[in-house]
Short mmCIF file of N, CA and C and ligand atoms in Angstrom, two decimals:
data_model
loop_
_atom_site.label_atom_id
_atom_site.label_comp_id
_atom_site.label_asym_id
_atom_site.label_seq_id
_atom_site.Cartn_x
_atom_site.Cartn_y
_atom_site.Cartn_z
N MET A 760 11.91 5.12 8.19
CA MET A 760 11.01 4.16 7.53
C MET A 760 9.99 4.91 6.68
N LYS A 761 9.76 4.38 5.48
CA LYS A 761 8.73 4.97 4.61
C LYS A 761 7.58 3.96 4.45
N ILE A 762 6.36 4.44 4.70
CA ILE A 762 5.19 3.57 4.60
C ILE A 762 4.30 4.05 3.45
N ALA A 763 3.98 3.13 2.54
CA ALA A 763 3.01 3.43 1.49
C ALA A 763 1.61 3.11 2.02
N VAL A 764 0.66 3.98 1.75
CA VAL A 764 -0.73 3.75 2.16
C VAL A 764 -1.64 3.88 0.96
N ALA A 765 -2.72 3.10 0.96
CA ALA A 765 -3.71 3.19 -0.12
C ALA A 765 -5.04 2.63 0.39
N SER A 766 -6.10 3.06 -0.25
CA SER A 766 -7.43 2.58 0.13
C SER A 766 -8.38 2.74 -1.05
N ASP A 767 -9.53 2.08 -0.93
CA ASP A 767 -10.65 2.44 -1.80
C ASP A 767 -11.53 3.42 -1.02
N HIS A 768 -12.73 3.67 -1.54
CA HIS A 768 -13.64 4.61 -0.87
C HIS A 768 -14.05 4.13 0.52
N GLY A 769 -14.20 2.79 0.67
CA GLY A 769 -14.65 2.24 1.96
C GLY A 769 -13.60 2.38 3.05
N GLY A 770 -12.35 2.52 2.64
CA GLY A 770 -11.26 2.66 3.63
C GLY A 770 -10.66 4.04 3.66
N TYR A 771 -11.23 4.95 2.87
CA TYR A 771 -10.61 6.28 2.71
C TYR A 771 -10.44 7.02 4.04
N ARG A 772 -11.52 7.08 4.82
CA ARG A 772 -11.43 7.85 6.08
C ARG A 772 -10.41 7.25 7.03
N LEU A 773 -10.39 5.92 7.10
CA LEU A 773 -9.42 5.27 7.98
C LEU A 773 -7.99 5.52 7.48
N LYS A 774 -7.79 5.44 6.17
CA LYS A 774 -6.45 5.74 5.62
C LYS A 774 -6.00 7.14 6.02
N GLU A 775 -6.90 8.10 5.93
CA GLU A 775 -6.52 9.48 6.28
C GLU A 775 -6.11 9.57 7.76
N ARG A 776 -6.82 8.84 8.61
CA ARG A 776 -6.50 8.86 10.05
C ARG A 776 -5.16 8.18 10.30
N ILE A 777 -4.90 7.09 9.58
CA ILE A 777 -3.62 6.38 9.72
C ILE A 777 -2.48 7.28 9.26
N LYS A 778 -2.68 8.01 8.18
CA LYS A 778 -1.65 8.96 7.72
C LYS A 778 -1.29 9.95 8.81
N GLU A 779 -2.31 10.51 9.45
CA GLU A 779 -2.06 11.48 10.54
C GLU A 779 -1.23 10.83 11.63
N TYR A 780 -1.62 9.60 11.98
CA TYR A 780 -0.90 8.90 13.04
C TYR A 780 0.56 8.67 12.67
N LEU A 781 0.78 8.22 11.43
CA LEU A 781 2.16 7.95 10.99
C LEU A 781 2.98 9.23 11.01
N ARG A 782 2.39 10.31 10.53
CA ARG A 782 3.12 11.59 10.49
C ARG A 782 3.40 12.09 11.91
N SER A 783 2.50 11.80 12.84
CA SER A 783 2.73 12.22 14.24
C SER A 783 3.93 11.48 14.83
N ARG A 784 4.27 10.36 14.20
CA ARG A 784 5.46 9.61 14.65
C ARG A 784 6.67 9.89 13.76
N ASN A 785 6.56 10.91 12.93
CA ASN A 785 7.65 11.29 12.01
C ASN A 785 8.02 10.18 11.03
N ILE A 786 7.02 9.39 10.67
CA ILE A 786 7.22 8.35 9.66
C ILE A 786 6.82 8.93 8.30
N GLU A 787 7.69 8.74 7.32
CA GLU A 787 7.41 9.26 5.98
C GLU A 787 6.28 8.44 5.35
N VAL A 788 5.33 9.14 4.73
CA VAL A 788 4.15 8.49 4.15
C VAL A 788 4.12 8.70 2.63
N MET A 789 3.88 7.62 1.90
CA MET A 789 3.66 7.70 0.45
C MET A 789 2.19 7.36 0.23
N ASP A 790 1.38 8.36 -0.11
CA ASP A 790 -0.06 8.14 -0.26
C ASP A 790 -0.39 7.84 -1.72
N LEU A 791 -0.90 6.64 -1.96
CA LEU A 791 -1.19 6.21 -3.33
C LEU A 791 -2.69 6.29 -3.64
N GLY A 792 -3.45 7.05 -2.85
CA GLY A 792 -4.88 7.22 -3.08
C GLY A 792 -5.70 6.14 -2.41
N THR A 793 -6.97 6.22 -2.56
CA THR A 793 -7.77 7.18 -3.29
C THR A 793 -7.89 8.49 -2.51
N ASP A 794 -8.48 9.48 -3.12
CA ASP A 794 -8.48 10.81 -2.52
C ASP A 794 -9.84 11.31 -2.07
N SER A 795 -10.84 10.43 -2.08
CA SER A 795 -12.18 10.85 -1.66
C SER A 795 -13.02 9.60 -1.38
N GLU A 796 -14.28 9.82 -1.03
CA GLU A 796 -15.18 8.69 -0.78
C GLU A 796 -15.98 8.31 -2.02
N GLU A 797 -15.57 8.81 -3.15
CA GLU A 797 -16.20 8.43 -4.41
C GLU A 797 -15.79 7.00 -4.75
N SER A 798 -16.74 6.24 -5.25
CA SER A 798 -16.50 4.80 -5.46
C SER A 798 -15.38 4.53 -6.47
N VAL A 799 -14.45 3.66 -6.05
CA VAL A 799 -13.33 3.22 -6.90
C VAL A 799 -13.16 1.72 -6.70
N ASP A 800 -12.23 1.12 -7.43
CA ASP A 800 -12.04 -0.33 -7.38
C ASP A 800 -10.83 -0.71 -6.53
N TYR A 801 -11.08 -1.45 -5.45
CA TYR A 801 -9.99 -1.75 -4.50
C TYR A 801 -8.79 -2.51 -5.11
N PRO A 802 -8.98 -3.36 -6.17
CA PRO A 802 -7.78 -4.05 -6.68
C PRO A 802 -6.71 -3.09 -7.19
N VAL A 803 -7.14 -1.97 -7.75
CA VAL A 803 -6.19 -0.98 -8.28
C VAL A 803 -5.28 -0.47 -7.16
N TYR A 804 -5.88 -0.19 -6.02
CA TYR A 804 -5.14 0.43 -4.91
C TYR A 804 -4.31 -0.60 -4.13
N GLY A 805 -4.85 -1.80 -4.01
CA GLY A 805 -4.07 -2.86 -3.36
C GLY A 805 -2.82 -3.18 -4.17
N LYS A 806 -2.99 -3.22 -5.48
CA LYS A 806 -1.85 -3.54 -6.37
C LYS A 806 -0.80 -2.42 -6.32
N SER A 807 -1.21 -1.18 -6.40
CA SER A 807 -0.19 -0.12 -6.45
C SER A 807 0.56 -0.02 -5.14
N CYS A 808 -0.11 -0.22 -4.03
CA CYS A 808 0.60 -0.17 -2.74
C CYS A 808 1.56 -1.36 -2.64
N ALA A 809 1.09 -2.53 -3.04
CA ALA A 809 1.94 -3.73 -2.98
C ALA A 809 3.16 -3.59 -3.88
N GLU A 810 2.97 -3.00 -5.04
CA GLU A 810 4.11 -2.82 -5.95
C GLU A 810 5.13 -1.83 -5.39
N ALA A 811 4.65 -0.83 -4.67
CA ALA A 811 5.59 0.12 -4.03
C ALA A 811 6.45 -0.61 -2.99
N VAL A 812 5.84 -1.53 -2.26
CA VAL A 812 6.59 -2.27 -1.23
C VAL A 812 7.51 -3.30 -1.90
N ALA A 813 6.98 -4.05 -2.85
CA ALA A 813 7.76 -5.11 -3.50
C ALA A 813 8.98 -4.54 -4.24
N SER A 814 8.84 -3.33 -4.76
CA SER A 814 9.94 -2.71 -5.51
C SER A 814 10.95 -2.02 -4.61
N GLY A 815 10.61 -1.87 -3.33
CA GLY A 815 11.52 -1.20 -2.40
C GLY A 815 11.31 0.31 -2.35
N LYS A 816 10.32 0.83 -3.08
CA LYS A 816 10.06 2.28 -3.01
C LYS A 816 9.52 2.66 -1.63
N ALA A 817 8.86 1.70 -0.98
CA ALA A 817 8.42 1.89 0.41
C ALA A 817 8.90 0.68 1.21
N ASP A 818 9.10 0.90 2.51
CA ASP A 818 9.56 -0.21 3.36
C ASP A 818 8.43 -1.17 3.69
N ARG A 819 7.26 -0.60 3.94
CA ARG A 819 6.08 -1.41 4.25
C ARG A 819 4.84 -0.68 3.74
N GLY A 820 3.69 -1.39 3.74
CA GLY A 820 2.47 -0.78 3.24
C GLY A 820 1.28 -1.03 4.14
N ILE A 821 0.34 -0.08 4.13
CA ILE A 821 -0.92 -0.23 4.87
C ILE A 821 -2.06 0.07 3.89
N VAL A 822 -3.01 -0.86 3.81
CA VAL A 822 -4.13 -0.70 2.89
C VAL A 822 -5.46 -0.87 3.63
N CYS A 823 -6.46 -0.14 3.18
CA CYS A 823 -7.79 -0.21 3.79
C CYS A 823 -8.85 -0.25 2.70
N CYS A 824 -9.85 -1.11 2.91
CA CYS A 824 -11.07 -1.03 2.11
C CYS A 824 -12.22 -1.18 3.11
N GLY A 825 -13.42 -1.50 2.65
CA GLY A 825 -14.53 -1.58 3.58
C GLY A 825 -14.29 -2.61 4.67
N THR A 826 -13.89 -3.79 4.25
CA THR A 826 -13.62 -4.88 5.20
C THR A 826 -12.13 -5.17 5.38
N GLY A 827 -11.32 -4.69 4.47
CA GLY A 827 -9.90 -5.06 4.45
C GLY A 827 -9.65 -6.34 3.66
N ILE A 828 -10.72 -7.01 3.27
CA ILE A 828 -10.56 -8.33 2.63
C ILE A 828 -10.12 -8.17 1.17
N GLY A 829 -10.91 -7.44 0.41
CA GLY A 829 -10.61 -7.35 -1.03
C GLY A 829 -9.24 -6.76 -1.30
N ILE A 830 -8.90 -5.72 -0.56
CA ILE A 830 -7.62 -5.05 -0.84
C ILE A 830 -6.44 -5.90 -0.38
N SER A 831 -6.65 -6.73 0.65
CA SER A 831 -5.56 -7.64 1.07
C SER A 831 -5.38 -8.76 0.05
N ILE A 832 -6.48 -9.24 -0.52
CA ILE A 832 -6.38 -10.26 -1.57
C ILE A 832 -5.59 -9.69 -2.75
N ALA A 833 -5.91 -8.48 -3.14
CA ALA A 833 -5.19 -7.84 -4.26
C ALA A 833 -3.71 -7.71 -3.95
N ALA A 834 -3.38 -7.22 -2.77
CA ALA A 834 -1.97 -7.01 -2.41
C ALA A 834 -1.20 -8.33 -2.41
N ASN A 835 -1.83 -9.38 -1.94
CA ASN A 835 -1.13 -10.67 -1.83
C ASN A 835 -0.89 -11.34 -3.18
N LYS A 836 -1.43 -10.80 -4.25
CA LYS A 836 -1.15 -11.33 -5.58
C LYS A 836 0.20 -10.84 -6.13
N VAL A 837 0.78 -9.85 -5.45
CA VAL A 837 2.07 -9.31 -5.90
C VAL A 837 3.20 -10.09 -5.21
N LYS A 838 4.13 -10.60 -6.01
CA LYS A 838 5.21 -11.43 -5.47
C LYS A 838 6.01 -10.67 -4.42
N GLY A 839 6.26 -11.35 -3.33
CA GLY A 839 7.06 -10.75 -2.27
C GLY A 839 6.23 -10.08 -1.19
N ILE A 840 4.92 -10.03 -1.42
CA ILE A 840 4.04 -9.36 -0.44
C ILE A 840 3.43 -10.38 0.51
N ARG A 841 3.47 -10.03 1.78
CA ARG A 841 2.78 -10.79 2.82
C ARG A 841 1.88 -9.78 3.55
N CYS A 842 0.66 -9.69 3.05
CA CYS A 842 -0.29 -8.69 3.57
C CYS A 842 -1.25 -9.37 4.54
N ALA A 843 -1.29 -8.88 5.77
CA ALA A 843 -2.12 -9.48 6.81
C ALA A 843 -3.31 -8.58 7.13
N LEU A 844 -4.49 -9.16 7.03
CA LEU A 844 -5.70 -8.46 7.46
C LEU A 844 -5.83 -8.66 8.97
N CYS A 845 -5.76 -7.59 9.71
CA CYS A 845 -5.81 -7.69 11.17
C CYS A 845 -7.03 -6.97 11.73
N THR A 846 -7.67 -7.63 12.68
CA THR A 846 -8.83 -7.02 13.33
C THR A 846 -8.59 -6.80 14.83
N ASP A 847 -7.43 -7.23 15.32
CA ASP A 847 -7.10 -6.92 16.71
C ASP A 847 -5.58 -6.85 16.88
N VAL A 848 -5.18 -6.37 18.04
CA VAL A 848 -3.76 -6.10 18.30
C VAL A 848 -2.95 -7.39 18.34
N ASN A 849 -3.53 -8.46 18.85
CA ASN A 849 -2.80 -9.73 18.91
C ASN A 849 -2.45 -10.24 17.50
N MET A 850 -3.40 -10.08 16.58
CA MET A 850 -3.12 -10.50 15.20
C MET A 850 -1.97 -9.68 14.61
N ALA A 851 -1.95 -8.40 14.92
CA ALA A 851 -0.88 -7.53 14.41
C ALA A 851 0.47 -7.97 14.96
N GLU A 852 0.50 -8.31 16.23
CA GLU A 852 1.75 -8.76 16.87
C GLU A 852 2.21 -10.08 16.26
N MET A 853 1.28 -11.01 16.15
CA MET A 853 1.65 -12.35 15.66
C MET A 853 2.08 -12.34 14.19
N THR A 854 1.43 -11.48 13.39
CA THR A 854 1.79 -11.49 11.98
C THR A 854 3.15 -10.84 11.73
N ARG A 855 3.58 -9.98 12.61
CA ARG A 855 4.95 -9.46 12.50
C ARG A 855 5.94 -10.52 13.01
N LYS A 856 5.66 -11.12 14.15
CA LYS A 856 6.58 -12.09 14.75
C LYS A 856 6.74 -13.34 13.89
N HIS A 857 5.64 -13.84 13.36
CA HIS A 857 5.67 -15.14 12.68
C HIS A 857 5.69 -15.06 11.17
N ASN A 858 4.99 -14.07 10.59
CA ASN A 858 4.86 -14.01 9.12
C ASN A 858 5.71 -12.92 8.49
N ASP A 859 6.34 -12.10 9.31
CA ASP A 859 7.10 -10.94 8.79
C ASP A 859 6.24 -10.16 7.79
N ALA A 860 5.00 -9.94 8.17
CA ALA A 860 4.06 -9.27 7.25
C ALA A 860 4.60 -7.90 6.86
N ASN A 861 4.75 -7.69 5.55
CA ASN A 861 5.26 -6.39 5.10
C ASN A 861 4.13 -5.44 4.69
N MET A 862 2.90 -5.95 4.75
CA MET A 862 1.75 -5.06 4.58
C MET A 862 0.66 -5.41 5.59
N LEU A 863 -0.05 -4.38 5.99
CA LEU A 863 -1.17 -4.50 6.94
C LEU A 863 -2.44 -4.04 6.23
N ALA A 864 -3.51 -4.82 6.37
CA ALA A 864 -4.82 -4.43 5.83
C ALA A 864 -5.83 -4.32 6.97
N MET A 865 -6.69 -3.32 6.87
CA MET A 865 -7.76 -3.15 7.86
C MET A 865 -9.03 -2.67 7.15
N GLY A 866 -10.15 -2.86 7.82
CA GLY A 866 -11.44 -2.49 7.25
C GLY A 866 -11.98 -1.21 7.85
N GLY A 867 -12.23 -0.23 6.99
CA GLY A 867 -12.77 1.04 7.46
C GLY A 867 -14.20 0.95 7.96
N ARG A 868 -14.91 -0.12 7.52
CA ARG A 868 -16.30 -0.30 7.96
C ARG A 868 -16.43 -1.36 9.03
N THR A 869 -15.32 -2.00 9.39
CA THR A 869 -15.39 -3.12 10.32
C THR A 869 -14.53 -2.94 11.58
N THR A 870 -13.57 -2.03 11.51
CA THR A 870 -12.68 -1.82 12.65
C THR A 870 -12.73 -0.35 13.04
N ASP A 871 -13.02 -0.08 14.32
CA ASP A 871 -13.12 1.32 14.74
C ASP A 871 -11.72 1.96 14.75
N GLU A 872 -11.73 3.27 14.66
CA GLU A 872 -10.49 4.03 14.49
C GLU A 872 -9.49 3.80 15.61
N GLU A 873 -9.97 3.78 16.84
CA GLU A 873 -9.07 3.62 17.98
C GLU A 873 -8.37 2.26 17.92
N THR A 874 -9.16 1.22 17.62
CA THR A 874 -8.57 -0.12 17.50
C THR A 874 -7.58 -0.16 16.34
N ALA A 875 -7.95 0.46 15.23
CA ALA A 875 -7.08 0.45 14.04
C ALA A 875 -5.73 1.11 14.35
N LEU A 876 -5.74 2.17 15.12
CA LEU A 876 -4.46 2.82 15.44
C LEU A 876 -3.63 1.98 16.40
N LYS A 877 -4.29 1.27 17.30
CA LYS A 877 -3.55 0.35 18.20
C LYS A 877 -2.95 -0.80 17.40
N ILE A 878 -3.71 -1.30 16.43
CA ILE A 878 -3.21 -2.37 15.54
C ILE A 878 -2.00 -1.85 14.77
N THR A 879 -2.12 -0.65 14.23
CA THR A 879 -1.03 -0.05 13.46
C THR A 879 0.23 0.10 14.31
N GLU A 880 0.04 0.59 15.52
CA GLU A 880 1.18 0.80 16.43
C GLU A 880 1.89 -0.53 16.71
N LYS A 881 1.14 -1.55 17.02
CA LYS A 881 1.75 -2.86 17.33
C LYS A 881 2.45 -3.44 16.12
N TRP A 882 1.82 -3.30 14.95
CA TRP A 882 2.40 -3.84 13.70
C TRP A 882 3.70 -3.11 13.36
N LEU A 883 3.74 -1.81 13.62
CA LEU A 883 4.96 -1.05 13.33
C LEU A 883 6.09 -1.40 14.28
N ASP A 884 5.75 -1.68 15.53
CA ASP A 884 6.76 -1.77 16.58
C ASP A 884 7.16 -3.19 16.94
N THR A 885 6.65 -4.17 16.22
CA THR A 885 6.99 -5.57 16.53
C THR A 885 7.93 -6.12 15.47
N GLU A 886 9.00 -6.75 15.93
CA GLU A 886 10.00 -7.32 15.02
C GLU A 886 9.67 -8.77 14.67
N PHE A 887 10.13 -9.18 13.51
CA PHE A 887 10.05 -10.58 13.08
C PHE A 887 10.96 -11.42 13.97
N GLU A 888 10.47 -12.60 14.38
CA GLU A 888 11.26 -13.45 15.28
C GLU A 888 12.30 -14.29 14.54
N GLY A 889 12.13 -14.50 13.25
CA GLY A 889 13.09 -15.33 12.51
C GLY A 889 13.04 -16.77 12.98
N GLY A 890 14.21 -17.43 13.03
CA GLY A 890 14.28 -18.83 13.49
C GLY A 890 13.42 -19.72 12.62
N ARG A 891 12.60 -20.56 13.26
CA ARG A 891 11.77 -21.51 12.50
C ARG A 891 10.79 -20.79 11.57
N HIS A 892 10.45 -19.56 11.91
CA HIS A 892 9.50 -18.80 11.08
C HIS A 892 10.13 -18.35 9.77
N GLN A 893 11.45 -18.20 9.75
CA GLN A 893 12.12 -17.79 8.51
C GLN A 893 11.91 -18.83 7.42
N ARG A 894 12.02 -20.11 7.78
CA ARG A 894 11.84 -21.18 6.80
C ARG A 894 10.44 -21.09 6.16
N ARG A 895 9.46 -20.81 6.97
CA ARG A 895 8.08 -20.76 6.47
C ARG A 895 7.86 -19.52 5.60
N VAL A 896 8.46 -18.42 6.00
CA VAL A 896 8.37 -17.20 5.17
C VAL A 896 9.09 -17.44 3.84
N ASP A 897 10.23 -18.15 3.88
CA ASP A 897 10.94 -18.48 2.64
C ASP A 897 10.03 -19.32 1.72
N MET A 898 9.28 -20.23 2.33
CA MET A 898 8.35 -21.06 1.54
C MET A 898 7.29 -20.18 0.88
N LEU A 899 6.76 -19.23 1.65
CA LEU A 899 5.78 -18.30 1.07
C LEU A 899 6.39 -17.52 -0.09
N ASN A 900 7.61 -17.06 0.11
CA ASN A 900 8.26 -16.25 -0.92
C ASN A 900 8.55 -17.01 -2.19
N SER A 901 8.68 -18.34 -2.06
CA SER A 901 9.00 -19.15 -3.25
C SER A 901 7.74 -19.55 -4.04
N MET A 902 6.58 -19.23 -3.53
CA MET A 902 5.34 -19.62 -4.23
C MET A 902 5.08 -18.73 -5.43
C1 RB5 B 1680 -16.70 -1.63 -1.59
O1 RB5 B 1680 -18.08 -1.45 -1.52
C2 RB5 B 1680 -16.29 -2.86 -0.78
O2 RB5 B 1680 -16.68 -4.01 -1.49
C3 RB5 B 1680 -14.81 -2.86 -0.54
O3 RB5 B 1680 -14.46 -1.71 0.17
C4 RB5 B 1680 -14.24 -4.00 0.28
O4 RB5 B 1680 -14.94 -4.18 1.46
C5 RB5 B 1680 -14.03 -5.25 -0.46
O5 RB5 B 1680 -13.50 -6.25 0.06
#
């Protein structure tokens, strides 16, 4: 599995920690920036990560900004993306089971590192349930 990651300055440190975690699991990482805590614009990074996933260059994507809100809004503007902002492990589990979320967003200023890694682990390891949820995901994809 290849995971694309991206962040703005507010999510930079968390993105770096997530990269380490992914690599510790031998997951290939495509890092689309940013590369420091210097101020940048989150829509740029949300879009590039979402385009990597939508085009198939990456299997899934993880994005971080200060709250996770702005960058998830940006990602969800790209057709085919279902980016879920998660603040706890249950949300990560449910968004994989029910929404087949192909991107995960978290806030570097709102979610502590330990929780963020638990969220990431659950999101990576939970399968989509399909069934009645497939119809709803198809509806999302047709919008
Ligand atoms: C940047 O200051 C901040 O607005 C951004 O990281 C994010 O929280 C936006 O939703």
